[in-house]
Amino acid sequence: MAMNKVEICGVDTSTLPKFTYKESMALLERVKEGDEEARNEFLNGNLRLVLSVIKRFSGRGEPPDDLFQVGCIGLIKALENFDMSHNVRFSTYAVPMIIGEIRRYLRDNSAIRVSRSMRDTAYHALRVRNQLIDETGTEPRLEDIAKALELPVSEIVFALDALADPISLQEPVFRDDGDAVFICDQISDESANCDRWLDNIAIEDGLSRLSDREQRIIKLRFFRGKTQTEVANEIGISQAQVSRLEKSALTRMRKYV
């Protein structure tokens, strides 16, 4: 999304005003005094903050116009709650507010529905967490949050987990030597066992056509349910090499199985 010539929600971003820090502070002074014209001018001049944030969420499948409108709500909330006495730039304060507003929108409109009561519990827990951090200067324990809300720790855990954005098993974790390592590669299969596989003669035949190292990788991965990281540590090679050898071995085995 180009930042200089974009039309979104009927707004031509190339015409948006730009303010220096001094001009921005002068406008904020007028806004805090109740000047409605200054408020509108200041919001228009900071719409680029919304544009910069919604680019981060461009892969979610949500219409950009919808995200822009939600982001504008976050911008307005930021302006209403901004305290000039803290000597912090408005953009520094506003961006997290805009991100939070969009994340709430995405959670509330997720295909995975979370009950209102569970969301409320999670929001209360987050608020208490922030209060405890302000009071103590350290990250509170779940037990402390649960005690403050007079709720079981398990309920706090479930509520906070429910707010987490779902991710795909094909989401890349990192890249090593040019090969992507995906979340599915990091998951152990505790139900895997040798018996149900080794009884299949065709699979045994396919395994017999692999090198010793390839056979070991396949057995560790699919018979013993180890992750690629665990296999790499056990064999003494990189995870990228495990990934390449595993894929090559499976490709060859499919010719015989």
Short mmCIF file of C-alpha atoms in Angstrom, two decimals:
data_model
loop_
_atom_site.label_atom_id
_atom_site.label_comp_id
_atom_site.label_asym_id
_atom_site.label_seq_id
_atom_site.Cartn_x
_atom_site.Cartn_y
_atom_site.Cartn_z
CA MET A 1 0.00 0.00 0.00
CA ALA A 2 1.66 3.19 -1.12
CA MET A 3 1.71 5.88 1.48
CA ASN A 4 1.63 8.85 -0.88
CA LYS A 5 -1.22 8.11 -3.31
CA VAL A 6 -3.85 5.91 -1.71
CA GLU A 7 -7.59 6.37 -1.63
CA ILE A 8 -9.22 4.48 1.20
CA CYS A 9 -12.68 5.06 2.62
CA GLY A 10 -12.94 8.02 0.25
CA VAL A 11 -9.81 9.64 1.71
CA ASP A 12 -7.06 10.63 -0.72
CA THR A 13 -3.98 10.18 1.45
CA SER A 14 -1.82 12.28 -0.88
CA THR A 15 -3.77 15.34 0.28
CA LEU A 16 -3.34 14.68 4.01
CA PRO A 17 -1.56 17.49 5.85
CA LYS A 18 1.85 17.01 7.45
CA PHE A 19 2.81 18.73 10.71
CA THR A 20 6.13 19.48 12.28
CA TYR A 21 6.53 18.53 15.94
CA LYS A 22 6.01 22.17 16.95
CA GLU A 23 2.84 22.48 14.83
CA SER A 24 1.55 19.19 16.20
CA MET A 25 2.01 20.33 19.81
CA ALA A 26 0.31 23.64 19.08
CA LEU A 27 -2.68 21.81 17.61
CA LEU A 28 -2.82 19.49 20.60
CA GLU A 29 -2.96 22.49 22.91
CA ARG A 30 -5.97 23.78 20.99
CA VAL A 31 -7.57 20.32 20.97
CA LYS A 32 -7.28 20.05 24.76
CA GLU A 33 -8.93 23.46 25.01
CA GLY A 34 -11.94 22.09 23.13
CA ASP A 35 -11.25 23.49 19.66
CA GLU A 36 -13.25 21.17 17.36
CA GLU A 37 -11.65 22.51 14.17
CA ALA A 38 -8.18 21.82 15.57
CA ARG A 39 -9.32 18.32 16.57
CA ASN A 40 -10.43 17.46 13.04
CA GLU A 41 -7.27 18.96 11.57
CA PHE A 42 -5.08 17.00 13.97
CA LEU A 43 -6.88 13.71 13.26
CA ASN A 44 -6.55 14.22 9.49
CA GLY A 45 -2.87 14.93 9.89
CA ASN A 46 -2.36 11.64 11.76
CA LEU A 47 -4.32 9.31 9.46
CA ARG A 48 -0.96 8.14 8.11
CA LEU A 49 -0.44 6.43 11.46
CA VAL A 50 -3.54 4.34 10.75
CA LEU A 51 -2.28 3.50 7.27
CA SER A 52 1.09 2.39 8.61
CA VAL A 53 -0.60 0.09 11.14
CA ILE A 54 -3.13 -1.59 8.84
CA LYS A 55 -0.30 -2.64 6.51
CA ARG A 56 0.73 -5.07 9.26
CA PHE A 57 -2.67 -6.76 9.03
CA SER A 58 -2.91 -6.88 5.24
CA GLY A 59 -2.67 -10.69 5.10
CA ARG A 60 -5.72 -11.35 7.29
CA GLY A 61 -8.24 -11.26 4.46
CA GLU A 62 -10.08 -8.27 5.94
CA PRO A 63 -11.12 -5.41 3.62
CA PRO A 64 -8.63 -2.52 4.02
CA ASP A 65 -11.50 -0.04 4.29
CA ASP A 66 -12.86 -1.89 7.34
CA LEU A 67 -9.46 -2.00 9.01
CA PHE A 68 -8.93 1.69 8.24
CA GLN A 69 -12.22 2.63 9.89
CA VAL A 70 -11.42 0.55 12.97
CA GLY A 71 -7.94 2.05 13.10
CA CYS A 72 -9.48 5.53 13.01
CA ILE A 73 -11.49 4.63 16.11
CA GLY A 74 -8.22 3.74 17.82
CA LEU A 75 -6.73 7.05 16.69
CA ILE A 76 -9.67 8.97 18.15
CA LYS A 77 -9.41 7.08 21.44
CA ALA A 78 -5.70 7.84 21.55
CA LEU A 79 -6.36 11.56 21.10
CA GLU A 80 -9.05 11.55 23.79
CA ASN A 81 -6.78 9.85 26.32
CA PHE A 82 -3.44 11.45 25.41
CA ASP A 83 -1.77 13.26 28.31
CA MET A 84 0.60 15.98 27.13
CA SER A 85 2.23 16.20 30.56
CA HIS A 86 3.96 12.84 30.03
CA ASN A 87 6.32 14.39 27.45
CA VAL A 88 5.74 11.55 24.96
CA ARG A 89 5.20 11.99 21.25
CA PHE A 90 1.60 11.44 20.22
CA SER A 91 2.59 8.85 17.60
CA THR A 92 4.40 6.78 20.24
CA TYR A 93 1.20 6.67 22.28
CA ALA A 94 -1.25 6.32 19.41
CA VAL A 95 0.23 3.40 17.44
CA PRO A 96 -0.29 0.80 20.23
CA MET A 97 -3.84 2.10 20.70
CA ILE A 98 -4.58 1.69 16.98
CA ILE A 99 -3.05 -1.80 16.94
CA GLY A 100 -5.08 -2.80 19.98
CA GLU A 101 -8.32 -1.57 18.43
CA ILE A 102 -7.69 -3.55 15.23
CA ARG A 103 -6.73 -6.69 17.15
CA ARG A 104 -9.95 -6.49 19.18
CA TYR A 105 -11.91 -6.13 15.97
CA LEU A 106 -10.19 -9.15 14.42
CA ARG A 107 -10.75 -11.24 17.54
CA ASP A 108 -14.42 -10.30 17.80
CA ASN A 109 -14.95 -11.10 14.12
CA SER A 110 -12.89 -14.29 14.06
CA ALA A 111 -14.43 -17.46 12.65
CA ILE A 112 -13.49 -19.04 15.98
CA ARG A 113 -16.09 -17.59 18.31
CA VAL A 114 -15.12 -16.72 21.87
CA SER A 115 -17.88 -16.15 24.40
CA ARG A 116 -18.47 -12.63 25.65
CA SER A 117 -17.89 -13.67 29.27
CA MET A 118 -14.52 -15.21 28.41
CA ARG A 119 -13.47 -12.09 26.49
CA ASP A 120 -14.54 -9.93 29.42
CA THR A 121 -12.49 -12.07 31.80
CA ALA A 122 -9.46 -11.74 29.54
CA TYR A 123 -9.83 -7.95 29.28
CA HIS A 124 -10.20 -7.66 33.08
CA ALA A 125 -7.08 -9.81 33.50
CA LEU A 126 -5.09 -7.61 31.11
CA ARG A 127 -6.23 -4.48 32.92
CA VAL A 128 -5.24 -5.92 36.31
CA ARG A 129 -1.90 -7.02 34.83
CA ASN A 130 -1.16 -3.46 33.71
CA GLN A 131 -2.19 -2.10 37.12
CA LEU A 132 0.11 -4.53 38.92
CA ILE A 133 3.00 -3.67 36.59
CA ASP A 134 2.47 0.04 37.36
CA GLU A 135 2.42 -0.69 41.09
CA THR A 136 5.33 -3.13 41.33
CA GLY A 137 7.36 -2.46 38.18
CA THR A 138 7.55 -6.20 37.48
CA GLU A 139 5.55 -8.72 35.47
CA PRO A 140 2.88 -10.19 37.80
CA ARG A 141 2.30 -13.92 38.19
CA LEU A 142 -0.93 -15.48 36.98
CA GLU A 143 -1.68 -16.28 40.63
CA ASP A 144 -1.55 -12.57 41.48
CA ILE A 145 -3.94 -11.68 38.67
CA ALA A 146 -6.30 -14.51 39.62
CA LYS A 147 -6.26 -13.41 43.27
CA ALA A 148 -7.07 -9.81 42.35
CA LEU A 149 -10.04 -10.97 40.24
CA GLU A 150 -11.04 -13.69 42.75
CA LEU A 151 -11.02 -16.30 39.98
CA PRO A 152 -9.24 -19.65 39.54
CA VAL A 153 -5.89 -19.47 37.74
CA SER A 154 -7.16 -21.94 35.13
CA GLU A 155 -9.97 -19.58 34.18
CA ILE A 156 -7.51 -16.74 33.63
CA VAL A 157 -5.31 -18.99 31.47
CA PHE A 158 -8.23 -20.17 29.32
CA ALA A 159 -9.52 -16.62 28.86
CA LEU A 160 -6.12 -15.23 27.80
CA ASP A 161 -5.51 -18.16 25.46
CA ALA A 162 -8.89 -17.55 23.84
CA LEU A 163 -7.79 -14.04 22.84
CA ALA A 164 -4.71 -15.29 21.02
CA ASP A 165 -4.94 -15.06 17.23
CA PRO A 166 -5.15 -18.49 15.58
CA ILE A 167 -2.22 -19.35 13.33
CA SER A 168 -1.67 -21.81 10.54
CA LEU A 169 0.45 -24.94 10.98
CA GLN A 170 2.12 -23.81 7.75
CA GLU A 171 3.24 -20.53 9.36
CA PRO A 172 7.04 -20.23 8.93
CA VAL A 173 8.93 -19.97 12.22
CA PHE A 174 12.29 -19.05 10.73
CA ARG A 175 14.51 -19.77 7.76
CA ASP A 176 17.78 -21.63 7.93
CA ASP A 177 20.07 -21.91 4.88
CA GLY A 178 17.18 -20.68 2.74
CA ASP A 179 14.73 -23.42 3.85
CA ALA A 180 11.65 -22.35 5.80
CA VAL A 181 10.90 -24.19 9.04
CA PHE A 182 7.17 -24.36 9.70
CA ILE A 183 5.17 -24.71 12.89
CA CYS A 184 4.09 -28.21 11.87
CA ASP A 185 7.77 -29.20 11.85
CA GLN A 186 8.01 -28.27 15.54
CA ILE A 187 5.09 -30.40 16.73
CA SER A 188 5.66 -33.80 18.27
CA ASP A 189 3.15 -36.60 17.67
CA GLU A 190 2.82 -38.30 21.03
CA SER A 191 0.45 -40.90 19.56
CA ALA A 192 3.03 -42.12 17.04
CA ASN A 193 4.20 -45.71 17.57
CA CYS A 194 6.27 -48.20 15.64
CA ASP A 195 3.92 -51.15 15.68
CA ARG A 196 1.21 -49.76 13.42
CA TRP A 197 3.85 -48.70 10.86
CA LEU A 198 6.26 -51.62 10.94
CA ASP A 199 3.40 -54.06 10.31
CA ASN A 200 3.06 -52.54 6.88
CA ILE A 201 5.44 -54.42 4.57
CA ALA A 202 5.20 -51.78 1.87
CA ILE A 203 6.53 -49.12 4.17
CA GLU A 204 9.33 -51.40 5.29
CA ASP A 205 10.23 -51.95 1.66
CA GLY A 206 10.28 -48.21 1.05
CA LEU A 207 12.49 -47.67 4.09
CA SER A 208 14.93 -50.32 2.94
CA ARG A 209 15.65 -48.26 -0.18
CA LEU A 210 16.85 -45.26 1.86
CA SER A 211 20.31 -44.56 3.19
CA ASP A 212 21.02 -45.32 6.84
CA ARG A 213 20.79 -41.66 7.80
CA GLU A 214 17.53 -41.17 5.91
CA GLN A 215 16.04 -44.25 7.56
CA ARG A 216 17.04 -42.93 10.96
CA ILE A 217 15.46 -39.54 10.27
CA ILE A 218 12.19 -41.10 9.06
CA LYS A 219 12.00 -43.44 12.07
CA LEU A 220 12.74 -40.65 14.53
CA ARG A 221 10.23 -38.31 12.90
CA PHE A 222 7.30 -40.64 12.20
CA PHE A 223 7.80 -43.69 14.40
CA ARG A 224 8.94 -41.90 17.52
CA GLY A 225 7.16 -38.59 16.93
CA LYS A 226 10.18 -36.31 17.34
CA THR A 227 10.37 -32.78 15.95
CA GLN A 228 12.90 -31.81 13.32
CA THR A 229 14.80 -29.86 15.97
CA GLU A 230 15.05 -32.93 18.20
CA VAL A 231 16.15 -35.10 15.26
CA ALA A 232 18.80 -32.55 14.28
CA ASN A 233 20.19 -32.49 17.83
CA GLU A 234 20.28 -36.29 18.02
CA ILE A 235 21.94 -36.82 14.65
CA GLY A 236 24.25 -33.82 14.86
CA ILE A 237 23.21 -31.90 11.74
CA SER A 238 21.26 -28.70 11.16
CA GLN A 239 17.49 -28.60 11.13
CA ALA A 240 17.58 -27.39 7.53
CA GLN A 241 19.48 -30.56 6.56
CA VAL A 242 16.95 -32.71 8.40
CA SER A 243 14.16 -30.96 6.52
CA ARG A 244 15.79 -31.51 3.13
CA LEU A 245 16.69 -35.16 3.82
CA GLU A 246 13.21 -35.89 5.16
CA LYS A 247 11.46 -34.45 2.13
CA SER A 248 13.80 -36.24 -0.27
CA ALA A 249 13.33 -39.56 1.54
CA LEU A 250 9.54 -39.26 1.57
CA THR A 251 9.50 -38.43 -2.14
CA ARG A 252 11.48 -41.58 -2.93
CA MET A 253 9.41 -43.75 -0.61
CA ARG A 254 6.20 -42.70 -2.33
CA LYS A 255 7.44 -44.45 -5.47
CA TYR A 256 7.37 -47.77 -3.65
CA VAL A 257 4.57 -47.34 -1.11
#
